[in-house]
Short mmCIF file of C-alpha atoms in Angstrom, two decimals:
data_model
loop_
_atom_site.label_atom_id
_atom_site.label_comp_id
_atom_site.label_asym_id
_atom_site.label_seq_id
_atom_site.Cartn_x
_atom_site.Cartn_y
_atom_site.Cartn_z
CA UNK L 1 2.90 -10.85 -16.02
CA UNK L 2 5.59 -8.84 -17.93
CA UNK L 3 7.65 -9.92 -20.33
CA UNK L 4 11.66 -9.29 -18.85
CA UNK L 5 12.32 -8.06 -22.16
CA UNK L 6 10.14 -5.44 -22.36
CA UNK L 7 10.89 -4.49 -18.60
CA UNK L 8 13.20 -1.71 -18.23
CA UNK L 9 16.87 -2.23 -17.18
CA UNK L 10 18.13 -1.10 -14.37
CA UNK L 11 19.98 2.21 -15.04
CA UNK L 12 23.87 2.04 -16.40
CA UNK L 13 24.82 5.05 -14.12
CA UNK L 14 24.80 2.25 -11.13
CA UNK L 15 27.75 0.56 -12.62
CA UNK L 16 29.50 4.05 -13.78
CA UNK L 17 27.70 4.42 -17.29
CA UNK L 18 26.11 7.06 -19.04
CA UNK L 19 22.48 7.70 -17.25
CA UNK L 20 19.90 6.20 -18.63
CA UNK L 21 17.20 7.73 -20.70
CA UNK L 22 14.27 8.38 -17.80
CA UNK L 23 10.87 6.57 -18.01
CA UNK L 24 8.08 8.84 -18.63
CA UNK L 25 5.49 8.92 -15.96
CA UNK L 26 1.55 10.51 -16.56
CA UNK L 27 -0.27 10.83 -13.57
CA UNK L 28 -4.08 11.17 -14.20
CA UNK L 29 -5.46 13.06 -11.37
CA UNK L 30 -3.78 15.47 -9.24
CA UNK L 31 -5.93 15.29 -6.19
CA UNK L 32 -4.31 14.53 -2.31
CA UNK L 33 -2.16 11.39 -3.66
CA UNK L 34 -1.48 12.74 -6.90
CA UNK L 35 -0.10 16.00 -5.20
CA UNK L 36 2.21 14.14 -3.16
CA UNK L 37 3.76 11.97 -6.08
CA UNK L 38 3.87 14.73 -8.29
CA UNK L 39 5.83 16.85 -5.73
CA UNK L 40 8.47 14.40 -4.96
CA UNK L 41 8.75 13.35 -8.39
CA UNK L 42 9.77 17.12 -9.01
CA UNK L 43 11.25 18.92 -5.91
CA UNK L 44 13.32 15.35 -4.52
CA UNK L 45 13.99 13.41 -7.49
CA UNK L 46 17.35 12.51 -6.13
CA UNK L 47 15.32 10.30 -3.26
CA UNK L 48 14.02 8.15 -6.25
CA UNK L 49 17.65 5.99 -7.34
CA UNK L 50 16.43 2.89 -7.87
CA UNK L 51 17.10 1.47 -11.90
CA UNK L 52 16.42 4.21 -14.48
CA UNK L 53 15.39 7.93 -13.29
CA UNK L 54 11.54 8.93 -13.46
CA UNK L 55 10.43 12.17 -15.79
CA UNK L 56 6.83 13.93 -15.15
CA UNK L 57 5.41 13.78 -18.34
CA UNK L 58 1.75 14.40 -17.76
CA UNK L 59 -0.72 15.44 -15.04
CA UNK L 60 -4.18 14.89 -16.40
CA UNK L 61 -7.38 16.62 -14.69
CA UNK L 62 -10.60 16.89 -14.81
CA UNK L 63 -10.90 21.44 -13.81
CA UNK L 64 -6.78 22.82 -15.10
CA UNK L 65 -7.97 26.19 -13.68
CA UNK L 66 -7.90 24.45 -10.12
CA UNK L 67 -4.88 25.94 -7.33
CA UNK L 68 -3.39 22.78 -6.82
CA UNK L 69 -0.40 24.60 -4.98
CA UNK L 70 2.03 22.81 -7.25
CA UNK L 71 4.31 24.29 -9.76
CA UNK L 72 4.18 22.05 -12.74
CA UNK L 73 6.45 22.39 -15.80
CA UNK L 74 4.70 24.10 -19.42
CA UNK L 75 2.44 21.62 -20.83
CA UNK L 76 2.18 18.90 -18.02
CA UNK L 77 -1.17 20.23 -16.71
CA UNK L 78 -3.93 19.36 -18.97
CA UNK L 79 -7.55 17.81 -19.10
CA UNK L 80 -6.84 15.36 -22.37
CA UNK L 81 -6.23 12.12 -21.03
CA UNK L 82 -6.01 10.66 -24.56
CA UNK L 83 -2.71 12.74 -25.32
CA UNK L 84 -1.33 11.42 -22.23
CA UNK L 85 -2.34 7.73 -22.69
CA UNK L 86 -0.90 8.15 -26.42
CA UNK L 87 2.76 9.63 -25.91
CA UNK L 88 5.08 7.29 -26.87
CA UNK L 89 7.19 8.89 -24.07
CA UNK L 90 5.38 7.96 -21.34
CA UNK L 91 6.33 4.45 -20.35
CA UNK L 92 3.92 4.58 -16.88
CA UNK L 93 0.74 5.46 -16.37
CA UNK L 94 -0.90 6.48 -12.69
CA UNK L 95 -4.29 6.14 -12.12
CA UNK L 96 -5.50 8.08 -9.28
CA UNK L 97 -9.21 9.34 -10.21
CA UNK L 98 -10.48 6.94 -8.42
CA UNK L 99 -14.07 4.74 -8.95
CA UNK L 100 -14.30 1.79 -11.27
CA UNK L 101 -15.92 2.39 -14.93
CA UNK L 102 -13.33 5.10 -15.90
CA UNK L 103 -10.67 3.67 -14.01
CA UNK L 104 -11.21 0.61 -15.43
CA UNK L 105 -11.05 2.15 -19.42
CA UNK L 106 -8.62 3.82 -18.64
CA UNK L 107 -6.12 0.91 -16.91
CA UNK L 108 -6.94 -1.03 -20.10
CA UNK L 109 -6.59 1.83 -22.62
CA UNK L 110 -2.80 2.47 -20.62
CA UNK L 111 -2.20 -1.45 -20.75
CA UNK L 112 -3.30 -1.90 -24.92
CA UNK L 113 -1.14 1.32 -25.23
CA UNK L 114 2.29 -0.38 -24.27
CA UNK L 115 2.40 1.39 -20.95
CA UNK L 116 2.95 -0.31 -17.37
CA UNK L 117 0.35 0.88 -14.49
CA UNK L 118 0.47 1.74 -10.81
CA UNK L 119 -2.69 2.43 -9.15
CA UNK L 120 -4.19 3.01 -5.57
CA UNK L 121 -7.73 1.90 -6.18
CA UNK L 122 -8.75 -0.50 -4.16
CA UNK L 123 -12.72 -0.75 -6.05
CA UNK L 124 -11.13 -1.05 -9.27
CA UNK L 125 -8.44 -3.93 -8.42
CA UNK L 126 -11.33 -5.79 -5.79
CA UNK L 127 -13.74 -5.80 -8.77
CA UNK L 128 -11.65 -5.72 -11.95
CA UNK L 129 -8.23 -7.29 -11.10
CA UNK L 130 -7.96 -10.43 -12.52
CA UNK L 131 -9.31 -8.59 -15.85
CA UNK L 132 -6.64 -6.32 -15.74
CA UNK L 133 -4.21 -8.91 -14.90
CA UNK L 134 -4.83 -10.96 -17.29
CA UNK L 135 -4.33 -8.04 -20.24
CA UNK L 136 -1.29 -7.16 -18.42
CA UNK L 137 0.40 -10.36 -19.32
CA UNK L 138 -0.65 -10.48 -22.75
CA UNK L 139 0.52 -7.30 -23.30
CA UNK L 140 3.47 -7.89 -21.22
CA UNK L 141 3.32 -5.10 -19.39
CA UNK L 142 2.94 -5.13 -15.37
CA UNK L 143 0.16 -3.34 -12.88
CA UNK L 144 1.24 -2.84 -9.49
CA UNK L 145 -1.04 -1.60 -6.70
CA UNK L 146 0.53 -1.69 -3.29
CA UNK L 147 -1.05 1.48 -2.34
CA UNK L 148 -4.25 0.28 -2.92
CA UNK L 149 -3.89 -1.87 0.36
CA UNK L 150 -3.51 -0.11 4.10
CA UNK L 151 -1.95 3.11 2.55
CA UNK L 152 1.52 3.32 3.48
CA UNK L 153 2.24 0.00 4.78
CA UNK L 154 3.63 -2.40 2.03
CA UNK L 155 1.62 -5.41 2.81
CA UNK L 156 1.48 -6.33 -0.95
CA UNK L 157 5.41 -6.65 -1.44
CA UNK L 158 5.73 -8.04 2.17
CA UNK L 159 2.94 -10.88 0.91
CA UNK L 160 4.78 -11.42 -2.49
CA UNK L 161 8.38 -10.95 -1.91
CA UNK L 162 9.34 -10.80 1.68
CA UNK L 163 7.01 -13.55 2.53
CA UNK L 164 6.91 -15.81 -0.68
CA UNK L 165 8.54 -18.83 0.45
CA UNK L 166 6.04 -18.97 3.01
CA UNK L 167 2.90 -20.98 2.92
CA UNK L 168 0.14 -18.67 4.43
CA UNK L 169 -2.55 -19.78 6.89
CA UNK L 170 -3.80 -16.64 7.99
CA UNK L 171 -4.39 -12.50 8.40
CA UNK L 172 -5.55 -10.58 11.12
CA UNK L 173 -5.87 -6.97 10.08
CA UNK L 174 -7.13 -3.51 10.76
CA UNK L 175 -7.91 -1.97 7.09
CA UNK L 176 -9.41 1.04 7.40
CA UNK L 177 -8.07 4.46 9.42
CA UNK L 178 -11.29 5.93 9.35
CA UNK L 179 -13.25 2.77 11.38
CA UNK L 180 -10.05 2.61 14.02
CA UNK L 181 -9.66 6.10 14.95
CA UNK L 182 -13.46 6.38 15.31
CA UNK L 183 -13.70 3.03 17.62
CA UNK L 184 -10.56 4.60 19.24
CA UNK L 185 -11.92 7.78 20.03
CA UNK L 186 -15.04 6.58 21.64
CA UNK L 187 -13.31 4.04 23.56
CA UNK L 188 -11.09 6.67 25.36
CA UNK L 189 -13.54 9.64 25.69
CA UNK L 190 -17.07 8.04 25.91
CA UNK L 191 -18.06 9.89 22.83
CA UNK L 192 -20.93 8.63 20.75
CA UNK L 193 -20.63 7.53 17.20
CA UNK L 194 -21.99 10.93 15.94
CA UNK L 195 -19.71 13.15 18.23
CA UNK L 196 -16.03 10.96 17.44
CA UNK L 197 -17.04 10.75 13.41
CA UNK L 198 -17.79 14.73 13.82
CA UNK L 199 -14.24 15.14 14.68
CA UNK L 200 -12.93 12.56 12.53
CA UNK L 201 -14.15 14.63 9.49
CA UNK L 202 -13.06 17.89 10.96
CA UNK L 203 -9.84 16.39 10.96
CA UNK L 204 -9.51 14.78 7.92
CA UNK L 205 -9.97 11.40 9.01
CA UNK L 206 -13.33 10.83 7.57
CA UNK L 207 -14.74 11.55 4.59
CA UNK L 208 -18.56 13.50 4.18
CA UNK L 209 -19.65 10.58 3.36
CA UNK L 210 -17.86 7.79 5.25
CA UNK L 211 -20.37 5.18 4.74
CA UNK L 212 -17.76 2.92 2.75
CA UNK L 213 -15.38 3.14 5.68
CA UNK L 214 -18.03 2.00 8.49
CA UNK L 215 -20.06 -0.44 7.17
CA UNK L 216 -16.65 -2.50 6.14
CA UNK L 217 -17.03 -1.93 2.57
CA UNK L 218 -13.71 -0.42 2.46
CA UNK L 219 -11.80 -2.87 4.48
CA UNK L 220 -13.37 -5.95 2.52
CA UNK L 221 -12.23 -5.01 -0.85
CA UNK L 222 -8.78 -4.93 1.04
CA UNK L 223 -9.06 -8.03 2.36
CA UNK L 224 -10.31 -9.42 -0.95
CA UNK L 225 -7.00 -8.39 -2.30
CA UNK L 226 -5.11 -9.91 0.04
CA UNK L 227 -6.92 -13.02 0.16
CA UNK L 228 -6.12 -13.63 -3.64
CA UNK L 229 -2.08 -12.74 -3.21
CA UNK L 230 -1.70 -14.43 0.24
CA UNK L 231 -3.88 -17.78 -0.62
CA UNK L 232 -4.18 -17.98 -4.67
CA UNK L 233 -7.99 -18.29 -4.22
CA UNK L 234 -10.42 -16.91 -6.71
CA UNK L 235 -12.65 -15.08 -4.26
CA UNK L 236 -14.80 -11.79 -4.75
CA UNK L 237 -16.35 -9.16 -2.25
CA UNK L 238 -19.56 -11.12 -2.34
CA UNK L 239 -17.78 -13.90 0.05
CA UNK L 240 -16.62 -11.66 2.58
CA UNK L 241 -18.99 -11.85 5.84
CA UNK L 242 -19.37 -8.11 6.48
CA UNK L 243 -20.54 -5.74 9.27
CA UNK L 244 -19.54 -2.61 10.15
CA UNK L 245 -18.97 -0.12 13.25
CA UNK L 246 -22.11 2.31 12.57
CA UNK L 247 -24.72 0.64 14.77
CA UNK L 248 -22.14 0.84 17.64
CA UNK L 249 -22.87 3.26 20.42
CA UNK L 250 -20.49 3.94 23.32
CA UNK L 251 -21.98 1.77 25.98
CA UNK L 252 -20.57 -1.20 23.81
CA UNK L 253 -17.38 0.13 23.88
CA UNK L 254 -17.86 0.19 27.82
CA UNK L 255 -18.78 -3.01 27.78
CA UNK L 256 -16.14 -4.16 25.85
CA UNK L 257 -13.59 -2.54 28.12
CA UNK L 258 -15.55 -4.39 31.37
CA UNK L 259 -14.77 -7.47 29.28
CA UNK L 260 -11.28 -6.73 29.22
CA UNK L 261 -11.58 -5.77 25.56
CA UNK L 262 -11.07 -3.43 23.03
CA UNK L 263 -13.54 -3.44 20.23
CA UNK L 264 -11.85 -3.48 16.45
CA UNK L 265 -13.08 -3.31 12.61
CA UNK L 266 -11.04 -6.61 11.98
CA UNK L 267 -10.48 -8.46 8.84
CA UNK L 268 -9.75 -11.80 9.26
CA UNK L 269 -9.05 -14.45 6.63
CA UNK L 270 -7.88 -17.89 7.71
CA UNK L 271 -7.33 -20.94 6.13
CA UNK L 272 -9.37 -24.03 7.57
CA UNK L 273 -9.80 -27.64 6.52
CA UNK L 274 -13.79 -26.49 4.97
CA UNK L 275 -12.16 -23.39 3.12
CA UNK L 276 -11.27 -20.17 3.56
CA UNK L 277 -13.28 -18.01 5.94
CA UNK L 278 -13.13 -14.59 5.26
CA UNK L 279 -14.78 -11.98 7.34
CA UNK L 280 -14.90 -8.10 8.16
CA UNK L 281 -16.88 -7.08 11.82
CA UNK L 282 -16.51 -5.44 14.37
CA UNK L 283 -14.76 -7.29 17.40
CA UNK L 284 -13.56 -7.77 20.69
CA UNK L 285 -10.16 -8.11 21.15
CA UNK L 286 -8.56 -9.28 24.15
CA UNK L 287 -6.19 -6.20 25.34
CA UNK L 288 -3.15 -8.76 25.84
CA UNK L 289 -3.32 -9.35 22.00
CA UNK L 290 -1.13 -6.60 20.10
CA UNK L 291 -4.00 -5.29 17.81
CA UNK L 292 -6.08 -4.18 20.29
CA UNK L 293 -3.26 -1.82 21.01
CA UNK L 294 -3.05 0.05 17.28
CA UNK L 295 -5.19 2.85 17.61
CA UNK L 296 -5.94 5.99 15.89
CA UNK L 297 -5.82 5.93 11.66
CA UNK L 298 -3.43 3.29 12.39
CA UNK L 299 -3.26 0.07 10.17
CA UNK L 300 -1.57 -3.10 10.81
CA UNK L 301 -1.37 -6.43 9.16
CA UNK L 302 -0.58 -9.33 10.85
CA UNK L 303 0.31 -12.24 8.71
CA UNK L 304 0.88 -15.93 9.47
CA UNK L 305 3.33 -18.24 7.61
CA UNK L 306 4.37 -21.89 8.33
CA UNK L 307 7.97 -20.43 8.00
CA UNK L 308 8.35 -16.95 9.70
CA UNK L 309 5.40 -17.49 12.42
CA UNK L 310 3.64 -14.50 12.88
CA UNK L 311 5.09 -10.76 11.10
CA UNK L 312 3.74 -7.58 11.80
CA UNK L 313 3.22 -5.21 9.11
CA UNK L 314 2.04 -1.53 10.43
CA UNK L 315 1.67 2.45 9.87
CA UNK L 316 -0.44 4.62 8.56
CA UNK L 317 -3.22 3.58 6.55
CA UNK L 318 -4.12 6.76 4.55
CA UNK L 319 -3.46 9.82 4.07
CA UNK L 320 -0.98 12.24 1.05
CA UNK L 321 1.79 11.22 2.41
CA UNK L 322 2.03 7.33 3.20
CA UNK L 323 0.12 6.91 0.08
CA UNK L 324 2.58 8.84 -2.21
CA UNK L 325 4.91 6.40 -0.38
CA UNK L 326 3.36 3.64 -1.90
CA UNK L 327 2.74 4.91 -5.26
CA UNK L 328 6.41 6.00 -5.91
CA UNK L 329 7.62 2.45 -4.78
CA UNK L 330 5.97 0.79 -7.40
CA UNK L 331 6.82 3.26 -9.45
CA UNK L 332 10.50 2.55 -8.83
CA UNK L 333 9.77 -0.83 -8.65
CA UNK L 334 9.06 -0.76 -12.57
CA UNK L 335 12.02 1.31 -13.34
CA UNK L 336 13.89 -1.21 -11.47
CA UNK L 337 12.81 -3.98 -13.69
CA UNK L 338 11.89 -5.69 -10.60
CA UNK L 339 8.91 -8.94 -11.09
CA UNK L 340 5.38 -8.33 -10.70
CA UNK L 341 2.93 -9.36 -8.03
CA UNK L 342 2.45 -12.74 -8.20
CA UNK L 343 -0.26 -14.89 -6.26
CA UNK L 344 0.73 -17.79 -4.84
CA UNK L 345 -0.70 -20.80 -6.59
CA UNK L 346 -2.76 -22.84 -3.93
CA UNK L 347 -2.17 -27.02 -2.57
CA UNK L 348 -5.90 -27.32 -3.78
CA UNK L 349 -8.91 -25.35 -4.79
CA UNK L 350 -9.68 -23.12 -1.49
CA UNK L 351 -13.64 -22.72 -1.74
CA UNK L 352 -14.92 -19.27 0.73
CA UNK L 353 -16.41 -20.87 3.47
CA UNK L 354 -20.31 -19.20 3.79
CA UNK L 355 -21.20 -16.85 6.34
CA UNK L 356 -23.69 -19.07 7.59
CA UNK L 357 -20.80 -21.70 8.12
CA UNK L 358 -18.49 -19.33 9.80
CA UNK L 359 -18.41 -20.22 13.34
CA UNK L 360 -17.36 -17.85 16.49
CA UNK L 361 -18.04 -16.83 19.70
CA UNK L 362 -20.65 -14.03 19.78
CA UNK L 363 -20.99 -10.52 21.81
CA UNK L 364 -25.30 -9.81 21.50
CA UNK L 365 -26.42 -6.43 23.02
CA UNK L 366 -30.02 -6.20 23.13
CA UNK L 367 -32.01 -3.08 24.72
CA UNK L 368 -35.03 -4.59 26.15
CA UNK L 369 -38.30 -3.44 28.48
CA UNK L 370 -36.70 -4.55 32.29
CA UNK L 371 -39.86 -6.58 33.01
CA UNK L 372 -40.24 -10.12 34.63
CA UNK L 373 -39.46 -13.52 32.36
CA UNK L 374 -37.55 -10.79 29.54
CA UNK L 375 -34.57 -12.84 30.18
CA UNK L 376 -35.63 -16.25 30.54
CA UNK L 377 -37.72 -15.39 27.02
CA UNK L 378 -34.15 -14.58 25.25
CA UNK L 379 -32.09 -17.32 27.20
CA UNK L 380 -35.15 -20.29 25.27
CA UNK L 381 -34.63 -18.43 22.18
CA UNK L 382 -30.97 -18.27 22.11
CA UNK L 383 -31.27 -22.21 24.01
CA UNK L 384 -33.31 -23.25 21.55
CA UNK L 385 -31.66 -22.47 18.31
CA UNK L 386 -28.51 -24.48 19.70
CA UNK L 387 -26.85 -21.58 21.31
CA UNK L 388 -24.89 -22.17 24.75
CA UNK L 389 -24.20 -18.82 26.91
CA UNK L 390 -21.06 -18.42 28.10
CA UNK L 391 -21.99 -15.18 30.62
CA UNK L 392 -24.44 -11.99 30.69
CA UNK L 393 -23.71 -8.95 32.26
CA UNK L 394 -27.09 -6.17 33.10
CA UNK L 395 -27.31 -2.71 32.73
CA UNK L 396 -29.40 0.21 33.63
CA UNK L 397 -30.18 2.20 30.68
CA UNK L 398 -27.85 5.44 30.72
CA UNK L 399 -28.20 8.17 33.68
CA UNK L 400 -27.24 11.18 31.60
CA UNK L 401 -30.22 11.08 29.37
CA UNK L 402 -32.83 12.98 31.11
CA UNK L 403 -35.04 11.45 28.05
CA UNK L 404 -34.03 7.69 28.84
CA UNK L 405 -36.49 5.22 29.95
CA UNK L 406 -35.54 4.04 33.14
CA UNK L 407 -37.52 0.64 32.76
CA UNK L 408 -35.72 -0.16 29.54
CA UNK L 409 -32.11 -1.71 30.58
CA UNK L 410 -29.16 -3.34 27.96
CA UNK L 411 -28.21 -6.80 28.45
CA UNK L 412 -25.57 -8.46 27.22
CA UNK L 413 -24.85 -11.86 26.24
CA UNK L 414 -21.51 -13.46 25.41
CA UNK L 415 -22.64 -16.80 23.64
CA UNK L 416 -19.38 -20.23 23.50
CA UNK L 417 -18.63 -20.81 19.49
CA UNK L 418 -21.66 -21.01 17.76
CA UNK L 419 -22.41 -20.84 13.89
CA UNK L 420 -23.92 -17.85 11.42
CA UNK L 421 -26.92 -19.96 10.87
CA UNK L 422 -27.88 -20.37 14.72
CA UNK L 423 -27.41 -16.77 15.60
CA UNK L 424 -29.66 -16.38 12.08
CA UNK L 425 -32.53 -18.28 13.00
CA UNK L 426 -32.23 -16.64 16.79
CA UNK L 427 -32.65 -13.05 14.84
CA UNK L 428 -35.18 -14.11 13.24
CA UNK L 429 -37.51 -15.29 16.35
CA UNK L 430 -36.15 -12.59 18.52
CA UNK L 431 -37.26 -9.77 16.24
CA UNK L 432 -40.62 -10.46 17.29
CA UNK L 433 -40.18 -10.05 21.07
CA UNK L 434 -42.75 -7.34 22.45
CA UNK L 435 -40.11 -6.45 24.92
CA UNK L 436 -37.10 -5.62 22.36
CA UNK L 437 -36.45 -1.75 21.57
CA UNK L 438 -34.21 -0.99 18.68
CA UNK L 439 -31.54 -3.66 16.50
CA UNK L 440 -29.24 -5.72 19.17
CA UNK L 441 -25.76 -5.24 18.23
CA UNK L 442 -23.95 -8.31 17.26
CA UNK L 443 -20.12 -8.44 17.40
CA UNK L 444 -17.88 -11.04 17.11
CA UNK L 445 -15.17 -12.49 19.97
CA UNK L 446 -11.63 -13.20 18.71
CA UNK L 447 -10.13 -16.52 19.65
#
């Protein structure tokens, strides 16, 4: 936390004085994000008015030679990120290289140095916040990171300022563009997973290697960070009960859509009387409910407080634009003198609930040799390890594949609330069925 004196005051030219001298501002890396801040920090500073006026200092890459398509004052381009850090006239410092070992240096080397920080990296503050925090407040200085959560939408001031009086007891959230635009794309076309993340990297969407953003990676160090602000618990990415959208094929979204469903990446952590459960899969959401309707690289946030009820937080979740957005607010947020984030301090010590303990109602889609007693084999397993059906629906295995066995069908089985453990020690004994081809997809139901 900062200390007020050291915060700077908002600007004299509000109340008729003479301007105030601008806060210097080094942005270390120059790269989508970085472009965007840079530009509006030069071509439309009169759109940033909020407590003392901003000043470009330094923009700090790795190749100078690069066309950024940005014209930059003499002498803020340059590779030495030690000049920058060390300029007494820079008051802010912008980390936007990304990753966690140099990010994390160089946070710490901006914080020791006197200087305030705004980041987007959502790695870095997942895995090394409360570090960072912690040197923040000793050297009074603050670290602000709203873009490092859903891009453009400013879920972290909504949690800690428009929301504070509120006492939290849960989020429901879409986290990452990539996963939604790829679900919605195969859920209105019929594409497969290979065909919709094709086009989601031709335009832009998706990264060469999205890996991060479909197995739920991304979207859990999110929710880690929102967990911490929204219930004051000390919990890491290691409690989040992850899966992610890549072993989805577009018969499930079919299926889902029979069901009356759509099928989202959703991050959900809830306050319960055995802890916080905190997970990241891919579900089925009933088409009444509002998030099944955000679509596309959309994000949304949907936050519950004994107060206020339920508030919506959406937009876009990535991109130059609505992540600029983000940066510069912090930024102005500084030069504002306004408080840092804050976590709210919790009733009692909220402990992460285990996967194993997380209970829910189950979609299971196995693929499976259409034989006699296939079913009833599945049904004792699933019986057996405590697990109570709620329906099953049949299918023949796709027409359109000229290469498809016609004697291997998909089932699938929509199971009542049931915990991680049972539909563990099912897995385990249904593995060994002759009869099973490929890994059943597992989803979860939302309440």
């Amino acid at each position: 936390m900062s200390n007020p004196a050291d915060v700077p005051a908002p600007s004299p030219s509000a109340t008729g004085g003479p301007a105030a001298e601008p806060l210097g501002v080094a942005l270390f890396g120059l790269g989508t994000v970085g472009g965007g801040v840079a530009e509006r920090l030069l071509r439309h500073p009169q759109t940033l008015t909020a407590g003392r006026p901003l000043s470009l200092k330094h923009a700090v890459v790795r190749d100078v030679a690069k066309n950024r398509g940005i014209d930059l004052p003499a002498g803020v381009l340059h590779d030495d990120m030690r000049r920058a850090v060390d300029d007494p006239a820079v008051a802010i410092g912008v980390e936007l290289i990304g990753g966690i070992p140099q990010a994390f240096e160089l946070c710490r080397d901006l914080l020791r140095a006197g200087k305030h920080v705004v980041t987007a990296n959502k790695a870095l503050i997942c895995e090394r916040g409360p570090e960072l925090f912690a040197l923040a407040a000793e050297h009074g200085r603050m670290i602000r990171y709203e873009a490092a959560v859903a891009g453009g939408v400013p879920i972290v001031a909504g949690l800690t300022e428009s929301l504070a009086a509120n006492r939290i007891t849960g989020i429901r959230a879409i986290l990452n563009g990539t996963s939604n635009f790829l679900l919605s794309r195969m859920a209105d076309t019929g594409a497969s997973y290979a065909d919709a993340l094709a086009e989601a990297q031709k335009r832009g969407y998706a990264e060469a290697d999205p890996s991060m953003d479909v197995d739920g990676t991304d979207a859990a160090q999110k929710l880690v960070i929102l967990s911490r602000l929204a219930f004051g618990a000390e919990v890491t990415f290691a409690d989040v009960s992850m899966g992610g959208i890549d072993v989805l094929d577009a018969e499930d979204l079919s299926f889902a859509e029979e069901l009356g469903c759509a099928v989202k990446l959703l991050a959900v952590a809830k306050r319960t009387e055995r802890g916080l459960e905190l997970s990241v899969r891919p579900t089925l959401v009933r088409r009444t409910d509002a998030v099944a309707n955000i679509n596309g690289p959309m994000n949304v946030v949907a936050v519950r407080g004994d107060l206020v009820g339920d508030a919506w937080f959406a937009g876009p979740g990535a991109g130059r634009e609505p992540t600029a957005s983000a940066v510069l607010a912090d930024l102005l947020s500084i030069a504002a003198a306004r408080p840092p984030f804050r976590p709210r301090q919790p009733d009692s010590p909220l402990r992460p609930v285990p996967a194993d303990e997380l209970f829910s109602r189950f979609y299971l889609r196995f693929r499976v040799v259409d034989r006699p007693h296939v079913f009833a084999a599945l049904a004792d397993i699933l019986g057996s390890s405590g697990i109570s059906l709620a329906s099953i629906i049949q299918h023949a295995g796709p027409e359109a594949d000229d290469n498809a066995d016609p004697s291997v069908v998909s089932v699938v089985v929509m199971t009542h609330r049931t915990s991680g453990a049972r539909l563990r020690a099912a897995a385990e004994r249904w593995a060994k069925l002759e009869s099973l081809r490929g890994e059943p997809v597992v989803m979860l139901v939302a309440d």
